[in-house]
mmCIF file of C-alpha atoms in Angstrom:
data_model
loop_
_atom_site.group_PDB
_atom_site.id
_atom_site.type_symbol
_atom_site.label_atom_id
_atom_site.label_comp_id
_atom_site.label_asym_id
_atom_site.label_seq_id
_atom_site.Cartn_x
_atom_site.Cartn_y
_atom_site.Cartn_z
ATOM 1 C CA UNK A 29 19.775 39.902 0.203
ATOM 2 C CA UNK A 30 21.114 36.448 -0.590
ATOM 3 C CA UNK A 31 19.043 33.301 -0.057
ATOM 4 C CA UNK A 32 20.511 29.878 0.500
ATOM 5 C CA UNK A 33 19.149 26.455 1.321
ATOM 6 C CA UNK A 34 21.133 23.918 3.271
ATOM 7 C CA UNK A 35 20.753 20.230 3.893
ATOM 8 C CA UNK A 36 20.164 19.009 7.070
ATOM 9 C CA UNK A 37 -6.622 -3.794 10.511
ATOM 10 C CA UNK A 38 -7.240 -3.538 7.317
ATOM 11 C CA UNK A 39 -8.240 -6.543 9.368
ATOM 12 C CA UNK A 40 -10.489 -5.629 12.274
ATOM 13 C CA UNK A 41 -11.171 -8.558 14.557
ATOM 14 C CA UNK A 42 -14.672 -8.202 15.984
ATOM 15 C CA UNK A 43 -15.765 -10.296 18.893
ATOM 16 C CA UNK A 44 -19.101 -10.889 20.506
ATOM 17 C CA UNK A 45 -20.046 -12.596 23.756
ATOM 18 C CA UNK A 46 -23.090 -14.841 23.768
ATOM 19 C CA UNK A 47 -24.364 -16.102 27.113
ATOM 20 C CA UNK A 48 -25.931 -19.566 26.868
ATOM 21 C CA UNK A 49 -27.309 -21.571 29.755
ATOM 22 C CA UNK A 50 -26.248 -25.180 29.252
ATOM 23 C CA UNK A 51 -27.259 -28.275 31.143
ATOM 24 C CA UNK A 52 -25.144 -31.428 31.280
ATOM 25 C CA UNK A 53 -27.598 -33.156 28.971
ATOM 26 C CA UNK A 54 -27.580 -30.332 26.431
ATOM 27 C CA UNK A 55 -23.779 -30.304 26.384
ATOM 28 C CA UNK A 56 -23.658 -34.042 25.743
ATOM 29 C CA UNK A 57 -26.129 -33.801 22.882
ATOM 30 C CA UNK A 58 -24.323 -30.772 21.449
ATOM 31 C CA UNK A 59 -20.930 -32.506 21.465
ATOM 32 C CA UNK A 60 -22.458 -35.657 20.021
ATOM 33 C CA UNK A 61 -24.008 -33.629 17.217
ATOM 34 C CA UNK A 62 -20.708 -31.943 16.388
ATOM 35 C CA UNK A 63 -18.873 -35.274 16.236
ATOM 36 C CA UNK A 64 -21.533 -36.793 13.986
ATOM 37 C CA UNK A 65 -21.434 -33.747 11.711
ATOM 38 C CA UNK A 66 -17.649 -33.967 11.362
ATOM 39 C CA UNK A 67 -17.772 -37.697 10.649
ATOM 40 C CA UNK A 68 -20.548 -37.233 8.100
ATOM 41 C CA UNK A 69 -18.610 -34.471 6.377
ATOM 42 C CA UNK A 70 -15.485 -36.640 6.210
ATOM 43 C CA UNK A 71 -17.475 -39.538 4.734
ATOM 44 C CA UNK A 72 -19.151 -37.370 2.106
ATOM 45 C CA UNK A 73 -15.874 -35.640 1.261
ATOM 46 C CA UNK A 74 -13.974 -38.907 0.857
ATOM 47 C CA UNK A 75 -16.765 -40.226 -1.348
ATOM 48 C CA UNK A 76 -15.841 -37.808 -4.113
ATOM 49 C CA UNK A 77 -12.183 -37.100 -3.307
ATOM 50 C CA UNK A 78 -9.996 -40.141 -2.892
ATOM 51 C CA UNK A 79 -6.957 -38.209 -1.633
ATOM 52 C CA UNK A 80 -8.794 -36.277 1.093
ATOM 53 C CA UNK A 81 -7.041 -36.457 4.460
ATOM 54 C CA UNK A 82 -8.315 -34.794 7.604
ATOM 55 C CA UNK A 83 -5.929 -31.985 8.564
ATOM 56 C CA UNK A 84 -3.820 -32.423 5.430
ATOM 57 C CA UNK A 85 -4.725 -29.038 3.951
ATOM 58 C CA UNK A 86 -6.811 -27.242 6.558
ATOM 59 C CA UNK A 87 -7.456 -23.565 5.877
ATOM 60 C CA UNK A 88 -9.572 -20.757 7.267
ATOM 61 C CA UNK A 89 -11.633 -18.389 5.140
ATOM 62 C CA UNK A 90 -11.101 -14.727 5.971
ATOM 63 C CA UNK A 91 -13.692 -12.335 4.462
ATOM 64 C CA UNK A 92 -12.526 -8.858 3.531
ATOM 65 C CA UNK A 93 -13.927 -5.615 2.164
ATOM 66 C CA UNK A 94 -14.137 -6.055 -1.633
ATOM 67 C CA UNK A 95 -11.201 -4.616 -3.555
ATOM 68 C CA UNK A 96 -10.309 -4.666 -7.226
ATOM 69 C CA UNK A 97 -7.385 -7.020 -7.803
ATOM 70 C CA UNK A 98 -7.112 -6.376 -11.547
ATOM 71 C CA UNK A 99 -9.012 -4.933 -14.496
ATOM 72 C CA UNK A 100 -7.806 -5.648 -18.050
ATOM 73 C CA UNK A 101 -9.915 -2.894 -19.612
ATOM 74 C CA UNK A 102 -8.151 0.084 -21.191
ATOM 75 C CA UNK A 103 -7.381 3.224 -19.167
ATOM 76 C CA UNK A 104 -8.851 4.855 -17.187
ATOM 77 C CA UNK A 105 -10.519 1.605 -16.032
ATOM 78 C CA UNK A 106 -7.232 -0.339 -15.855
ATOM 79 C CA UNK A 107 -6.233 -1.703 -12.448
ATOM 80 C CA UNK A 108 -2.884 -3.464 -12.254
ATOM 81 C CA UNK A 109 -0.185 -3.759 -14.932
ATOM 82 C CA UNK A 110 -2.326 -5.203 -17.746
ATOM 83 C CA UNK A 111 -4.654 -2.916 -19.695
ATOM 84 C CA UNK A 112 -5.364 -5.154 -22.697
ATOM 85 C CA UNK A 113 -7.747 -8.108 -23.193
ATOM 86 C CA UNK A 114 -6.697 -11.665 -22.444
ATOM 87 C CA UNK A 115 -5.634 -13.454 -25.634
ATOM 88 C CA UNK A 116 -6.512 -16.998 -26.639
ATOM 89 C CA UNK A 117 -4.503 -20.184 -26.279
ATOM 90 C CA UNK A 118 -1.669 -21.556 -24.193
ATOM 91 C CA UNK A 119 0.784 -18.934 -25.467
ATOM 92 C CA UNK A 120 -1.402 -16.145 -24.031
ATOM 93 C CA UNK A 121 -2.023 -17.560 -20.570
ATOM 94 C CA UNK A 122 -1.633 -14.732 -18.067
ATOM 95 C CA UNK A 123 -0.015 -14.957 -14.634
ATOM 96 C CA UNK A 124 -1.506 -12.701 -11.943
ATOM 97 C CA UNK A 125 0.151 -12.050 -8.582
ATOM 98 C CA UNK A 126 -2.402 -12.191 -5.764
ATOM 99 C CA UNK A 127 -0.544 -12.034 -2.439
ATOM 100 C CA UNK A 128 1.082 -8.809 -1.309
ATOM 101 C CA UNK A 129 0.001 -5.378 -2.545
ATOM 102 C CA UNK A 130 -1.550 -5.741 -6.024
ATOM 103 C CA UNK A 131 -4.122 -3.555 -7.729
ATOM 104 C CA UNK A 132 -6.239 -2.089 -4.943
ATOM 105 C CA UNK A 133 -5.790 -5.121 -2.681
ATOM 106 C CA UNK A 134 -3.431 -6.123 0.125
ATOM 107 C CA UNK A 135 -3.522 -9.882 0.756
ATOM 108 C CA UNK A 136 -1.190 -11.637 3.237
ATOM 109 C CA UNK A 137 1.695 -13.588 1.743
ATOM 110 C CA UNK A 138 0.664 -16.784 3.524
ATOM 111 C CA UNK A 139 -2.748 -16.943 1.819
ATOM 112 C CA UNK A 140 -3.230 -20.364 0.217
ATOM 113 C CA UNK A 141 -6.312 -19.524 -1.869
ATOM 114 C CA UNK A 142 -8.380 -16.509 -2.840
ATOM 115 C CA UNK A 143 -12.087 -15.843 -3.254
ATOM 116 C CA UNK A 144 -12.846 -13.695 -6.304
ATOM 117 C CA UNK A 145 -15.799 -12.212 -8.141
ATOM 118 C CA UNK A 146 -14.619 -12.556 -11.757
ATOM 119 C CA UNK A 147 -16.324 -10.787 -14.668
ATOM 120 C CA UNK A 148 -15.756 -11.283 -18.406
ATOM 121 C CA UNK A 149 -16.397 -8.203 -20.585
ATOM 122 C CA UNK A 150 -16.438 -7.550 -24.339
ATOM 123 C CA UNK A 151 -15.723 -11.114 -25.531
ATOM 124 C CA UNK A 152 -14.871 -11.238 -29.242
ATOM 125 C CA UNK A 153 -15.826 -14.903 -29.654
ATOM 126 C CA UNK A 154 -17.709 -17.657 -27.866
ATOM 127 C CA UNK A 155 -15.333 -19.154 -25.323
ATOM 128 C CA UNK A 156 -14.680 -19.748 -21.623
ATOM 129 C CA UNK A 157 -12.300 -18.701 -18.852
ATOM 130 C CA UNK A 158 -10.255 -21.005 -16.656
ATOM 131 C CA UNK A 159 -8.685 -19.687 -13.444
ATOM 132 C CA UNK A 160 -6.179 -22.002 -11.755
ATOM 133 C CA UNK A 161 -2.907 -21.975 -9.771
ATOM 134 C CA UNK A 162 0.144 -20.698 -11.628
ATOM 135 C CA UNK A 163 2.529 -23.453 -12.661
ATOM 136 C CA UNK A 164 -0.150 -26.078 -13.210
ATOM 137 C CA UNK A 165 -1.430 -27.565 -16.468
ATOM 138 C CA UNK A 166 -4.470 -25.813 -17.902
ATOM 139 C CA UNK A 167 -7.443 -27.773 -16.527
ATOM 140 C CA UNK A 168 -10.273 -29.187 -18.594
ATOM 141 C CA UNK A 169 -12.707 -27.008 -16.667
ATOM 142 C CA UNK A 170 -14.161 -23.515 -16.889
ATOM 143 C CA UNK A 171 -15.144 -20.836 -14.403
ATOM 144 C CA UNK A 172 -17.077 -18.618 -16.849
ATOM 145 C CA UNK A 173 -18.673 -19.290 -20.249
ATOM 146 C CA UNK A 174 -19.986 -16.787 -22.808
ATOM 147 C CA UNK A 175 -21.085 -16.121 -26.334
ATOM 148 C CA UNK A 176 -19.517 -13.585 -28.709
ATOM 149 C CA UNK A 177 -20.440 -10.016 -27.737
ATOM 150 C CA UNK A 178 -22.396 -11.146 -24.684
ATOM 151 C CA UNK A 179 -23.070 -8.679 -21.857
ATOM 152 C CA UNK A 180 -20.700 -8.824 -18.856
ATOM 153 C CA UNK A 181 -20.721 -12.248 -17.191
ATOM 154 C CA UNK A 182 -19.777 -12.466 -13.488
ATOM 155 C CA UNK A 183 -19.133 -15.551 -11.388
ATOM 156 C CA UNK A 184 -17.760 -16.409 -7.958
ATOM 157 C CA UNK A 185 -14.369 -18.139 -8.213
ATOM 158 C CA UNK A 186 -12.440 -19.720 -5.335
ATOM 159 C CA UNK A 187 -8.987 -20.709 -6.544
ATOM 160 C CA UNK A 188 -5.899 -22.180 -4.933
ATOM 161 C CA UNK A 189 -2.714 -20.099 -5.141
ATOM 162 C CA UNK A 190 0.713 -21.244 -6.264
ATOM 163 C CA UNK A 191 3.490 -21.311 -3.621
ATOM 164 C CA UNK A 192 4.444 -17.825 -4.851
ATOM 165 C CA UNK A 193 0.857 -16.563 -4.399
ATOM 166 C CA UNK A 194 -0.128 -16.463 -8.085
ATOM 167 C CA UNK A 195 -2.964 -17.587 -10.327
ATOM 168 C CA UNK A 196 -3.155 -18.153 -14.074
ATOM 169 C CA UNK A 197 -5.904 -17.169 -16.538
ATOM 170 C CA UNK A 198 -6.720 -18.929 -19.811
ATOM 171 C CA UNK A 199 -9.292 -18.513 -22.563
ATOM 172 C CA UNK A 200 -9.606 -20.788 -25.567
ATOM 173 C CA UNK A 201 -10.904 -18.480 -28.322
ATOM 174 C CA UNK A 202 -10.928 -14.781 -29.201
ATOM 175 C CA UNK A 203 -10.103 -12.064 -26.709
ATOM 176 C CA UNK A 204 -11.867 -10.995 -23.536
ATOM 177 C CA UNK A 205 -11.480 -8.354 -20.859
ATOM 178 C CA UNK A 206 -11.286 -9.797 -17.369
ATOM 179 C CA UNK A 207 -12.071 -8.043 -14.071
ATOM 180 C CA UNK A 208 -11.533 -9.583 -10.645
ATOM 181 C CA UNK A 209 -12.572 -8.288 -7.226
ATOM 182 C CA UNK A 210 -11.219 -10.053 -4.146
ATOM 183 C CA UNK A 211 -13.777 -10.656 -1.388
ATOM 184 C CA UNK A 212 -11.713 -12.904 0.862
ATOM 185 C CA UNK A 213 -8.883 -15.388 1.071
ATOM 186 C CA UNK A 214 -7.968 -18.657 2.739
ATOM 187 C CA UNK A 215 -5.090 -19.040 5.164
ATOM 188 C CA UNK A 216 -3.583 -21.739 7.336
ATOM 189 C CA UNK A 217 -2.534 -19.153 9.951
ATOM 190 C CA UNK A 218 -4.385 -18.477 13.172
ATOM 191 C CA UNK A 219 -6.348 -15.240 13.374
ATOM 192 C CA UNK A 220 -3.782 -13.769 15.775
ATOM 193 C CA UNK A 221 -0.913 -14.546 13.401
ATOM 194 C CA UNK A 222 -2.970 -13.191 10.522
ATOM 195 C CA UNK A 223 -3.652 -9.854 12.224
ATOM 196 C CA UNK A 224 0.059 -9.408 12.925
ATOM 197 C CA UNK A 225 1.045 -10.208 9.332
ATOM 198 C CA UNK A 226 -1.516 -7.828 7.842
ATOM 199 C CA UNK A 227 -0.393 -5.012 10.151
ATOM 200 C CA UNK A 228 3.235 -5.562 9.143
ATOM 201 C CA UNK A 229 2.319 -5.636 5.450
ATOM 202 C CA UNK A 230 0.410 -2.362 5.696
ATOM 203 C CA UNK A 231 3.262 -0.784 7.654
ATOM 204 C CA UNK A 232 5.685 -1.566 4.844
ATOM 205 C CA UNK A 233 3.885 0.740 2.392
ATOM 206 C CA UNK A 234 5.239 4.204 1.470
ATOM 207 C CA UNK A 235 3.318 7.212 2.801
ATOM 208 C CA UNK A 236 3.755 10.960 3.189
ATOM 209 C CA UNK A 237 2.927 13.639 5.767
ATOM 210 C CA UNK A 238 2.739 17.362 4.944
ATOM 211 C CA UNK A 239 2.478 20.686 6.757
ATOM 212 C CA UNK A 240 2.436 24.342 5.714
ATOM 213 C CA UNK A 241 2.258 27.878 7.107
ATOM 214 C CA UNK A 242 1.674 30.889 4.870
ATOM 215 C CA UNK A 243 2.128 33.644 7.472
ATOM 216 C CA UNK A 244 5.230 35.848 7.622
ATOM 217 C CA UNK A 245 7.567 35.198 10.551
ATOM 218 C CA UNK A 246 10.528 37.305 11.643
ATOM 219 C CA UNK A 247 13.907 35.604 11.647
ATOM 220 C CA UNK A 248 16.620 35.892 14.262
ATOM 221 C CA UNK A 249 20.356 35.331 14.124
ATOM 222 C CA UNK A 250 19.838 32.095 16.057
ATOM 223 C CA UNK A 251 18.588 29.082 14.057
ATOM 224 C CA UNK A 252 15.167 27.838 15.116
ATOM 225 C CA UNK A 253 12.243 25.903 13.679
ATOM 226 C CA UNK A 254 9.631 27.765 11.631
ATOM 227 C CA UNK A 255 7.656 24.659 10.570
ATOM 228 C CA UNK A 256 7.500 21.034 11.739
ATOM 229 C CA UNK A 257 6.263 17.764 10.301
ATOM 230 C CA UNK A 258 5.948 14.646 12.476
ATOM 231 C CA UNK A 259 5.515 11.028 11.465
ATOM 232 C CA UNK A 260 5.624 7.607 13.085
ATOM 233 C CA UNK A 261 8.114 5.362 11.258
ATOM 234 C CA UNK A 262 6.633 1.812 11.290
ATOM 235 C CA UNK A 263 9.684 -0.057 9.976
ATOM 236 C CA UNK A 264 13.270 0.847 9.100
ATOM 237 C CA UNK A 265 13.560 2.954 5.963
ATOM 238 C CA UNK A 266 14.289 6.387 4.525
ATOM 239 C CA UNK A 267 12.475 9.693 4.908
ATOM 240 C CA UNK A 268 12.819 12.253 2.120
ATOM 241 C CA UNK A 269 11.933 15.784 3.232
ATOM 242 C CA UNK A 270 10.905 18.263 0.525
ATOM 243 C CA UNK A 271 10.709 21.880 1.650
ATOM 244 C CA UNK A 272 10.224 25.402 0.316
ATOM 245 C CA UNK A 273 9.768 28.947 1.633
ATOM 246 C CA UNK A 274 9.580 32.557 0.478
ATOM 247 C CA UNK A 275 12.040 34.889 2.198
ATOM 248 C CA UNK A 276 13.099 38.518 2.246
ATOM 249 C CA UNK A 277 15.527 40.769 4.109
ATOM 250 C CA UNK A 278 15.678 44.544 4.539
ATOM 251 C CA UNK A 279 19.449 44.461 4.101
ATOM 252 C CA UNK A 280 21.222 44.034 0.772
ATOM 253 C CA UNK A 281 23.965 42.156 2.579
ATOM 254 C CA UNK A 282 21.641 39.981 4.629
ATOM 255 C CA UNK A 283 21.681 36.215 4.275
ATOM 256 C CA UNK A 284 18.505 34.208 4.863
ATOM 257 C CA UNK A 285 19.302 30.508 5.244
ATOM 258 C CA UNK A 286 16.827 27.615 5.637
ATOM 259 C CA UNK A 287 17.300 23.849 5.886
ATOM 260 C CA UNK A 288 15.489 20.777 7.313
ATOM 261 C CA UNK A 289 16.848 19.024 10.398
ATOM 262 C CA UNK A 290 15.627 16.530 12.940
ATOM 263 C CA UNK A 291 14.050 18.593 15.700
ATOM 264 C CA UNK A 292 16.555 17.120 18.164
ATOM 265 C CA UNK A 293 19.551 18.051 15.994
ATOM 266 C CA UNK A 294 19.085 21.762 15.238
ATOM 267 C CA UNK A 295 22.614 23.217 14.846
ATOM 268 C CA UNK A 296 24.044 26.366 16.388
ATOM 269 C CA UNK A 297 24.440 27.842 12.917
ATOM 270 C CA UNK A 298 23.383 26.770 9.423
ATOM 271 C CA UNK A 299 26.240 26.666 6.877
ATOM 272 C CA UNK A 300 25.852 28.740 3.714
ATOM 273 C CA UNK A 301 26.095 26.797 0.468
ATOM 274 C CA UNK A 302 27.085 27.672 -3.077
ATOM 275 C CA UNK A 303 24.109 28.183 -5.382
ATOM 276 C CA UNK A 304 23.365 25.159 -7.550
ATOM 277 C CA UNK A 305 25.421 22.732 -5.444
ATOM 278 C CA UNK A 306 23.865 19.604 -3.953
ATOM 279 C CA UNK A 307 20.109 19.085 -3.713
ATOM 280 C CA UNK A 308 19.200 22.722 -3.325
ATOM 281 C CA UNK A 309 17.896 25.576 -5.432
ATOM 282 C CA UNK A 310 18.970 29.102 -4.499
ATOM 283 C CA UNK A 311 18.327 32.631 -5.681
ATOM 284 C CA UNK A 312 20.027 35.975 -5.062
ATOM 285 C CA UNK A 313 17.489 38.821 -5.380
ATOM 286 C CA UNK A 314 18.438 42.473 -5.255
ATOM 287 C CA UNK A 315 17.777 44.645 -2.201
ATOM 288 C CA UNK A 316 14.078 44.773 -1.297
ATOM 289 C CA UNK A 317 13.095 41.814 -3.507
ATOM 290 C CA UNK A 318 11.589 38.566 -2.320
ATOM 291 C CA UNK A 319 13.243 35.255 -3.096
ATOM 292 C CA UNK A 320 12.544 31.580 -2.610
ATOM 293 C CA UNK A 321 14.477 28.677 -1.257
ATOM 294 C CA UNK A 322 13.618 24.992 -1.695
ATOM 295 C CA UNK A 323 15.202 21.597 -1.739
ATOM 296 C CA UNK A 324 15.197 17.957 -0.739
ATOM 297 C CA UNK A 325 17.069 16.236 2.080
ATOM 298 C CA UNK A 326 17.233 12.501 2.920
ATOM 299 C CA UNK A 327 17.195 11.023 6.419
ATOM 300 C CA UNK A 328 17.641 7.449 7.660
ATOM 301 C CA UNK A 329 14.826 6.344 9.981
ATOM 302 C CA UNK A 330 14.710 3.469 12.451
ATOM 303 C CA UNK A 331 11.562 1.381 12.767
ATOM 304 C CA UNK A 332 9.190 2.152 15.610
ATOM 305 C CA UNK A 333 10.298 5.738 16.217
ATOM 306 C CA UNK A 334 8.253 8.918 16.070
ATOM 307 C CA UNK A 335 10.369 11.642 14.528
ATOM 308 C CA UNK A 336 9.840 15.363 13.916
ATOM 309 C CA UNK A 337 11.595 17.219 11.109
ATOM 310 C CA UNK A 338 11.942 20.992 11.391
ATOM 311 C CA UNK A 339 12.419 23.673 8.749
ATOM 312 C CA UNK A 340 15.163 25.681 10.442
ATOM 313 C CA UNK A 341 15.894 29.251 9.279
ATOM 314 C CA UNK A 342 18.114 32.137 10.378
ATOM 315 C CA UNK A 343 19.192 35.649 9.363
ATOM 316 C CA UNK A 344 22.985 35.766 9.166
ATOM 317 C CA UNK A 345 23.366 39.411 8.181
ATOM 318 C CA UNK A 346 22.686 42.689 9.935
ATOM 319 C CA UNK A 347 19.195 43.167 8.507
ATOM 320 C CA UNK A 348 15.779 41.795 9.434
ATOM 321 C CA UNK A 349 14.880 38.631 7.528
ATOM 322 C CA UNK A 350 11.389 37.177 7.229
ATOM 323 C CA UNK A 351 9.952 33.928 5.835
ATOM 324 C CA UNK A 352 6.478 32.971 4.614
ATOM 325 C CA UNK A 353 4.795 30.335 2.470
ATOM 326 C CA UNK A 354 6.618 27.553 4.277
ATOM 327 C CA UNK A 355 5.859 23.971 3.190
ATOM 328 C CA UNK A 356 7.254 20.583 4.176
ATOM 329 C CA UNK A 357 6.449 17.066 2.950
ATOM 330 C CA UNK A 358 8.097 14.030 4.541
ATOM 331 C CA UNK A 359 7.912 10.893 2.371
ATOM 332 C CA UNK A 360 8.616 7.542 4.055
ATOM 333 C CA UNK A 361 9.898 4.588 2.014
ATOM 334 C CA UNK A 362 10.568 1.228 3.718
ATOM 335 C CA UNK A 363 13.993 -0.358 3.370
ATOM 336 C CA UNK A 364 14.178 -3.152 0.747
#
């Protein structure tokens, strides 16, 4: 028998309805109270911030399930690209990307600020940590303070983001491990716009779908599917299908051929390929032996479609072929 392989919300918006019986008088007093509260807030705000302007930088806080944005501790605790302590001084300031998919977090690209729980661990000297927007001068202010060797020190930090969605970290003396968990962010978008953006961001992440069947199945001389895997393609991209199967035939001259195809494009006959050519691995066992066939095939996928890929097999000789141990994994990667 000869074997051959061929190619073929995060954000949940929750609403509640509250029924309130209002009289004309109660409405008037309620509206009056709101207006007075807004005016009072504006007066107090302007008292300590000379450049405050109503509506100039409005933003909405959006709470989220806590996620670890970064962890500078050594592996296996490391989260994100940096697994070493933050060094001291201007030359060691560290830029951290916040928006997008970073660490264990997914934060919309239009976020203007982020709410963090920041913890300093294993400080080598008495110092402090400043967290501020990337691209700005290091401020004369601190978010955390500690002594040398002090136990972990946490603090809530709300920080504005740079236009590129980044923050910067600075410590003055020694080294210190820094951990940050995001608990929310600020955005100037409406909640409806925000939900749409988060859904699109999640959709643009790679994912995989697998299927398998270990039972033996008899082959015929007509190609047909012996295993399927289905996935919904959220955006345009590429699907890589990895497949494998064990096969046998009771004829020394029999050919067992398998390959992945779209379920709507199964051919009338699968072409035989030369061993070692292309993406495929092949084997040629002697009569009565089992063999295996496996490989990888790429497919272009359009956004918004649900597509099924089939492992198509056939017996091309005069004997009776069989397949078992069939596996398929379809890996989706969004287009750049």
